[in-house]
Amino acid sequence: IFKNENGFQLHKRVMNESLKFLKKNLKKILTNKYVLKKQKGNGSYFGKLDISNKINWKSKIIDIHNLIRVYSEPYSSCQSKLLNRTIFINKTVIMKKNNNNFYQPGQITKITSNKDIIVNCTDGLLKIIEYSIHPKLNKYQEKIILKEGNRLE
């Protein structure tokens, strides 16, 4: 899995690679001439995926970031509550891997000029760069809801 690849991009890449493999080897497979290769290392099975896509801001920053990558669009985006609104999060960037004790986990530390949201996590700062808020905000509501100190839950 590539560092910034999301779940949908990974799915597309695996489908394309599978198609290439089948095109190259279909004749050998159908005639039982394809030779299986033993994989290196031990195999693993992840198990059933927890379909809860609500963010626990007390989790490790890397776990939050990866959860968002798994559930990004076109799948059902990760979500959190921001006051009386729901925020659907599709892309984040880990900014710092240390704790800012001044803010609680999930608390907004800054809104950038292009409206990225920087959130404090247990072990660092996470920048939310692709998101949508529902119901939509007008300019007045935006000033109240998207501000430093408000907390995502």
Short mmCIF file of C-alpha atoms in Angstrom, two decimals:
data_model
loop_
_atom_site.label_atom_id
_atom_site.label_comp_id
_atom_site.label_asym_id
_atom_site.label_seq_id
_atom_site.Cartn_x
_atom_site.Cartn_y
_atom_site.Cartn_z
CA ILE A 1 0.00 0.00 0.00
CA PHE A 2 1.43 3.35 -0.97
CA LYS A 3 1.88 5.96 1.76
CA ASN A 4 -0.99 8.27 0.69
CA GLU A 5 -3.10 5.73 -1.17
CA ASN A 6 -6.72 5.47 -0.04
CA GLY A 7 -8.96 2.39 -0.03
CA PHE A 8 -10.54 3.10 -3.41
CA GLN A 9 -7.20 3.77 -5.11
CA LEU A 10 -5.82 0.51 -3.67
CA HIS A 11 -8.90 -1.38 -4.91
CA LYS A 12 -8.49 0.05 -8.43
CA ARG A 13 -4.77 -0.78 -8.49
CA VAL A 14 -5.40 -4.39 -7.36
CA MET A 15 -8.12 -4.82 -10.01
CA ASN A 16 -5.79 -3.50 -12.74
CA GLU A 17 -2.91 -5.73 -11.61
CA SER A 18 -5.26 -8.73 -11.47
CA LEU A 19 -6.42 -8.05 -15.03
CA LYS A 20 -2.80 -7.85 -16.25
CA PHE A 21 -2.03 -11.14 -14.48
CA LEU A 22 -5.04 -12.89 -16.03
CA LYS A 23 -4.28 -11.61 -19.53
CA LYS A 24 -0.72 -12.86 -19.22
CA ASN A 25 -1.51 -16.25 -17.61
CA LEU A 26 -5.07 -17.26 -18.55
CA LYS A 27 -4.02 -19.81 -21.15
CA LYS A 28 -1.58 -21.48 -18.71
CA ILE A 29 -4.24 -21.52 -15.97
CA LEU A 30 -6.88 -23.10 -18.23
CA THR A 31 -4.47 -25.79 -19.44
CA ASN A 32 -3.16 -26.51 -15.90
CA LYS A 33 0.34 -25.38 -16.92
CA TYR A 34 0.57 -22.45 -14.55
CA VAL A 35 3.13 -23.14 -11.81
CA LEU A 36 2.16 -21.85 -8.37
CA LYS A 37 4.80 -19.94 -6.48
CA LYS A 38 5.18 -20.12 -2.73
CA GLN A 39 4.86 -16.72 -1.07
CA LYS A 40 7.67 -15.33 1.02
CA GLY A 41 6.95 -15.08 4.74
CA ASN A 42 3.81 -16.11 6.53
CA GLY A 43 0.36 -15.43 5.16
CA SER A 44 -2.11 -13.42 7.18
CA TYR A 45 -5.81 -12.81 7.36
CA PHE A 46 -7.08 -9.50 8.61
CA GLY A 47 -10.55 -10.66 9.57
CA LYS A 48 -13.86 -8.87 9.32
CA LEU A 49 -13.57 -5.10 8.84
CA ASP A 50 -15.28 -3.01 11.48
CA ILE A 51 -17.68 -0.83 9.50
CA SER A 52 -17.84 1.89 12.13
CA ASN A 53 -16.49 4.98 10.45
CA LYS A 54 -16.90 7.35 13.40
CA ILE A 55 -13.59 8.79 14.52
CA ASN A 56 -12.35 8.32 18.08
CA TRP A 57 -10.09 11.35 18.52
CA LYS A 58 -8.35 9.66 21.47
CA SER A 59 -6.86 7.06 19.11
CA LYS A 60 -3.30 7.31 17.82
CA ILE A 61 -2.88 9.84 15.01
CA ILE A 62 -1.67 7.19 12.53
CA ASP A 63 -4.77 5.05 13.26
CA ILE A 64 -7.09 8.02 12.66
CA HIS A 65 -5.25 8.95 9.44
CA ASN A 66 -5.41 5.35 8.15
CA LEU A 67 -9.09 4.97 9.08
CA ILE A 68 -9.85 8.07 7.00
CA ARG A 69 -7.82 6.65 4.10
CA VAL A 70 -9.82 3.40 4.19
CA TYR A 71 -13.22 5.07 4.20
CA SER A 72 -12.57 8.03 1.88
CA GLU A 73 -14.81 8.73 -1.11
CA PRO A 74 -16.38 7.00 -2.98
CA TYR A 75 -16.99 4.93 0.14
CA SER A 76 -18.86 6.17 3.21
CA SER A 77 -16.48 8.82 4.57
CA CYS A 78 -15.32 8.89 8.17
CA GLN A 79 -17.39 11.23 10.24
CA SER A 80 -17.36 13.25 13.38
CA LYS A 81 -19.67 15.71 15.09
CA LEU A 82 -18.76 19.39 15.15
CA LEU A 83 -21.24 21.17 17.40
CA ASN A 84 -24.62 20.42 15.78
CA ARG A 85 -23.22 19.41 12.39
CA THR A 86 -21.71 16.25 10.91
CA ILE A 87 -18.32 16.56 9.23
CA PHE A 88 -17.42 13.93 6.61
CA ILE A 89 -13.64 13.63 6.28
CA ASN A 90 -11.91 12.31 3.15
CA LYS A 91 -8.26 13.34 3.34
CA THR A 92 -5.81 14.24 6.08
CA VAL A 93 -2.12 14.94 6.52
CA ILE A 94 -0.17 14.15 9.69
CA MET A 95 1.57 17.38 10.67
CA LYS A 96 3.32 16.60 13.95
CA LYS A 97 3.74 13.46 15.98
CA ASN A 98 3.84 14.98 19.43
CA ASN A 99 1.16 16.11 21.81
CA ASN A 100 -0.01 19.67 22.31
CA ASN A 101 -1.20 19.50 25.93
CA PHE A 102 -2.98 22.84 25.67
CA TYR A 103 -5.74 21.27 23.53
CA GLN A 104 -7.82 18.13 24.12
CA PRO A 105 -7.98 15.34 21.51
CA GLY A 106 -10.40 16.38 18.78
CA GLN A 107 -10.09 20.08 19.54
CA ILE A 108 -9.48 22.45 16.63
CA THR A 109 -6.16 24.25 17.03
CA LYS A 110 -6.34 26.31 13.84
CA ILE A 111 -8.36 26.98 10.69
CA THR A 112 -6.02 27.84 7.80
CA SER A 113 -6.69 30.55 5.22
CA ASN A 114 -7.93 27.90 2.75
CA LYS A 115 -10.20 26.41 5.46
CA ASP A 116 -8.12 23.33 6.26
CA ILE A 117 -8.85 22.23 9.83
CA ILE A 118 -5.95 21.42 12.16
CA VAL A 119 -7.02 19.11 14.98
CA ASN A 120 -5.16 18.02 18.08
CA CYS A 121 -4.90 14.27 18.57
CA THR A 122 -3.51 12.29 21.49
CA ASP A 123 -0.07 12.13 19.91
CA GLY A 124 0.07 14.92 17.33
CA LEU A 125 -1.65 17.34 14.98
CA LEU A 126 -3.76 16.24 12.03
CA LYS A 127 -4.63 18.54 9.14
CA ILE A 128 -8.02 17.84 7.55
CA ILE A 129 -7.72 18.95 3.93
CA GLU A 130 -10.79 17.38 2.25
CA TYR A 131 -14.12 17.42 4.05
CA SER A 132 -17.75 18.42 3.84
CA ILE A 133 -20.06 19.63 6.59
CA HIS A 134 -23.75 18.76 6.69
CA PRO A 135 -26.11 20.48 6.87
CA LYS A 136 -24.22 23.09 4.84
CA LEU A 137 -23.02 26.23 6.58
CA ASN A 138 -23.75 29.80 5.60
CA LYS A 139 -21.01 32.42 6.16
CA TYR A 140 -22.32 33.37 9.61
CA GLN A 141 -22.52 29.73 10.78
CA GLU A 142 -19.07 29.04 9.33
CA LYS A 143 -17.54 31.71 11.60
CA ILE A 144 -19.17 30.12 14.66
CA ILE A 145 -18.57 26.45 13.86
CA LEU A 146 -15.17 26.53 12.11
CA LYS A 147 -13.10 28.17 14.82
CA GLU A 148 -10.22 27.38 17.11
CA GLY A 149 -11.22 25.70 20.35
CA ASN A 150 -14.31 23.92 19.03
CA ARG A 151 -14.14 20.17 19.46
CA LEU A 152 -14.80 17.31 17.07
CA GLU A 153 -16.53 14.42 18.79
#
